[in-house]
Amino acid sequence: MKMKLDCPVCDYQEIEGDTCPNCDTDLSVIRMLKELPQVENPLQQVKISKWQLGVALLLLIIGIGLGAMSSFIFLQPQLQTLTVSSPDPIISDRPTLPVNNAPVTAKEPLKPITYTVKSGDYLSAIAEKFCGKGTSWQVMLKANPQLKGREDDIDVGDVLKIPNCKDGA
């Protein structure tokens, strides 16, 4: 004998088949779910007595208390600061540096140094001349991007910017 269902769509009562005769709703899935065996919830079987609950709460309170006490004992010395206030000025044997109260003005930017290429010049020789030995020609190329692609063929009369070699430009 099949279980009788109520239609969830139109509320037709006591349907024995898998289809509602009123609205043609398929009730087969609902019927399968209703016919599944009932399983007891394992959590409902666990019974906690009053004394077990009391012990658990007591342990919780002890743990919180120990945590608060340990943070007070171990962290408080780090939080303490020493403040000393003295109405007398501090006298030192060290000489004091003079104070310069002149207004600070911005330095004018240095004018870029340029070099006009002469016959027989090449980039690595120009870089060595202005930036010192061991300086790569690539320093000159970074300062003069117009030379990219013609590093080995600079023309007489080209005006090159000379980088500030101290900046590693």
Short mmCIF file of C-alpha atoms in Angstrom, two decimals:
data_model
loop_
_atom_site.label_atom_id
_atom_site.label_comp_id
_atom_site.label_asym_id
_atom_site.label_seq_id
_atom_site.Cartn_x
_atom_site.Cartn_y
_atom_site.Cartn_z
CA MET A 1 0.00 0.00 0.00
CA LYS A 2 1.35 3.36 -1.02
CA MET A 3 1.56 6.29 1.30
CA LYS A 4 -0.90 9.09 0.61
CA LEU A 5 0.63 12.49 -0.20
CA ASP A 6 -0.62 16.06 -0.38
CA CYS A 7 0.30 18.06 -3.50
CA PRO A 8 2.76 20.89 -2.62
CA VAL A 9 1.55 22.96 -5.59
CA CYS A 10 -2.24 22.94 -5.38
CA ASP A 11 -2.79 21.35 -1.92
CA TYR A 12 -4.80 18.46 -3.34
CA GLN A 13 -5.21 15.94 -0.50
CA GLU A 14 -4.43 12.20 -0.23
CA ILE A 15 -2.87 11.38 -3.61
CA GLU A 16 -1.93 7.70 -4.02
CA GLY A 17 -0.20 7.88 -7.41
CA ASP A 18 2.95 9.68 -8.60
CA THR A 19 1.04 12.49 -10.36
CA CYS A 20 -1.40 15.00 -8.92
CA PRO A 21 -4.79 14.55 -10.63
CA ASN A 22 -5.56 18.25 -10.15
CA CYS A 23 -2.39 19.99 -11.53
CA ASP A 24 -0.31 17.12 -13.03
CA THR A 25 2.64 17.73 -10.67
CA ASP A 26 5.14 14.84 -10.55
CA LEU A 27 5.27 13.56 -6.97
CA SER A 28 7.66 10.62 -7.53
CA VAL A 29 10.70 12.31 -5.91
CA ILE A 30 8.67 13.39 -2.88
CA ARG A 31 7.32 9.85 -2.56
CA MET A 32 10.83 8.34 -2.69
CA LEU A 33 12.05 10.74 0.01
CA LYS A 34 9.09 9.99 2.28
CA GLU A 35 9.63 6.23 1.90
CA LEU A 36 13.29 6.35 2.95
CA PRO A 37 13.99 4.65 6.28
CA GLN A 38 14.31 6.99 9.22
CA VAL A 39 17.81 7.30 10.71
CA GLU A 40 18.28 8.41 14.27
CA ASN A 41 20.46 11.44 14.76
CA PRO A 42 23.62 10.31 16.60
CA LEU A 43 23.83 13.70 18.32
CA GLN A 44 20.48 13.10 19.98
CA GLN A 45 21.85 9.98 21.67
CA VAL A 46 24.59 11.88 23.54
CA LYS A 47 23.34 12.90 26.95
CA ILE A 48 25.42 15.31 29.01
CA SER A 49 24.81 15.23 32.70
CA LYS A 50 24.84 18.30 34.89
CA TRP A 51 28.10 17.43 36.61
CA GLN A 52 29.87 16.98 33.23
CA LEU A 53 28.63 20.38 32.12
CA GLY A 54 29.79 21.91 35.43
CA VAL A 55 33.27 20.42 35.05
CA ALA A 56 33.55 21.66 31.46
CA LEU A 57 32.55 25.20 32.50
CA LEU A 58 34.98 25.12 35.44
CA LEU A 59 37.85 24.07 33.12
CA LEU A 60 36.90 26.84 30.69
CA ILE A 61 36.96 29.46 33.46
CA ILE A 62 40.33 28.18 34.74
CA GLY A 63 41.79 28.32 31.21
CA ILE A 64 40.62 31.89 30.67
CA GLY A 65 42.00 32.90 34.07
CA LEU A 66 45.39 31.32 33.38
CA GLY A 67 45.58 33.03 30.01
CA ALA A 68 44.78 36.42 31.50
CA MET A 69 47.30 35.97 34.31
CA SER A 70 50.09 34.85 31.97
CA SER A 71 49.52 37.79 29.65
CA PHE A 72 49.59 40.12 32.66
CA ILE A 73 52.79 38.57 34.03
CA PHE A 74 54.74 38.17 30.79
CA LEU A 75 53.53 41.10 28.68
CA GLN A 76 53.30 43.86 31.29
CA PRO A 77 57.09 44.40 31.67
CA GLN A 78 57.27 45.10 27.94
CA LEU A 79 54.50 47.67 28.17
CA GLN A 80 56.01 49.69 31.02
CA THR A 81 57.90 52.82 30.02
CA LEU A 82 60.22 54.96 32.04
CA THR A 83 59.48 58.65 32.10
CA VAL A 84 61.83 61.06 33.81
CA SER A 85 60.95 64.67 34.23
CA SER A 86 63.61 67.03 35.46
CA PRO A 87 63.11 70.74 36.05
CA ASP A 88 66.86 71.28 35.70
CA PRO A 89 68.45 71.41 32.24
CA ILE A 90 70.79 68.59 31.37
CA ILE A 91 74.40 69.69 31.29
CA SER A 92 76.74 67.80 29.00
CA ASP A 93 80.50 67.91 28.51
CA ARG A 94 80.06 67.44 24.77
CA PRO A 95 80.44 70.49 22.57
CA THR A 96 77.23 71.57 20.92
CA LEU A 97 76.97 72.00 17.20
CA PRO A 98 76.01 75.42 15.90
CA VAL A 99 72.45 75.72 14.69
CA ASN A 100 71.97 77.06 11.20
CA ASN A 101 68.69 78.97 11.06
CA ALA A 102 69.14 80.10 7.47
CA PRO A 103 66.17 79.33 5.22
CA VAL A 104 66.57 76.27 3.07
CA THR A 105 66.45 76.98 -0.63
CA ALA A 106 66.19 74.44 -3.38
CA LYS A 107 69.35 73.89 -5.35
CA GLU A 108 69.18 74.77 -8.98
CA PRO A 109 69.32 71.69 -11.14
CA LEU A 110 72.66 71.17 -12.79
CA LYS A 111 72.79 71.95 -16.45
CA PRO A 112 73.27 68.78 -18.43
CA ILE A 113 76.75 68.26 -19.76
CA THR A 114 76.94 67.70 -23.49
CA TYR A 115 79.71 66.54 -25.78
CA THR A 116 80.00 66.98 -29.52
CA VAL A 117 81.30 63.87 -31.28
CA LYS A 118 84.61 64.32 -33.09
CA SER A 119 86.28 62.22 -35.74
CA GLY A 120 87.50 58.90 -34.30
CA ASP A 121 85.21 58.97 -31.24
CA TYR A 122 83.19 55.93 -30.17
CA LEU A 123 80.78 55.44 -27.27
CA SER A 124 82.98 53.39 -24.94
CA ALA A 125 85.84 55.90 -25.29
CA ILE A 126 83.52 58.82 -24.51
CA ALA A 127 82.07 56.93 -21.49
CA GLU A 128 85.58 56.18 -20.21
CA LYS A 129 86.65 59.80 -20.73
CA PHE A 130 83.79 61.28 -18.69
CA CYS A 131 82.91 58.49 -16.24
CA GLY A 132 86.22 56.72 -15.67
CA LYS A 133 87.81 53.42 -16.60
CA GLY A 134 85.66 50.34 -16.75
CA THR A 135 82.54 52.29 -17.61
CA SER A 136 80.41 50.56 -20.22
CA TRP A 137 79.21 52.24 -23.41
CA GLN A 138 75.70 51.26 -22.27
CA VAL A 139 75.78 54.14 -19.76
CA MET A 140 76.03 56.54 -22.69
CA LEU A 141 73.27 54.69 -24.52
CA LYS A 142 70.88 55.06 -21.56
CA ALA A 143 71.50 58.81 -21.50
CA ASN A 144 71.10 59.07 -25.29
CA PRO A 145 68.27 56.79 -26.42
CA GLN A 146 68.39 58.28 -29.93
CA LEU A 147 71.56 56.20 -30.51
CA LYS A 148 69.81 52.86 -30.03
CA GLY A 149 70.42 50.69 -33.05
CA ARG A 150 73.42 52.68 -34.22
CA GLU A 151 75.77 52.29 -31.24
CA ASP A 152 78.74 51.47 -33.48
CA ASP A 153 78.03 54.25 -35.97
CA ILE A 154 77.86 57.63 -34.27
CA ASP A 155 78.24 60.63 -36.53
CA VAL A 156 80.72 63.46 -36.23
CA GLY A 157 78.86 66.48 -34.88
CA ASP A 158 76.28 64.47 -32.86
CA VAL A 159 75.62 66.19 -29.52
CA LEU A 160 75.51 63.62 -26.72
CA LYS A 161 74.26 64.08 -23.17
CA ILE A 162 76.82 63.02 -20.60
CA PRO A 163 75.16 61.18 -17.68
CA ASN A 164 75.92 61.77 -14.04
CA CYS A 165 78.08 58.70 -13.51
CA LYS A 166 77.80 58.93 -9.71
CA ASP A 167 74.07 58.09 -9.99
CA GLY A 168 74.87 55.01 -12.06
CA ALA A 169 72.76 56.42 -14.88
#
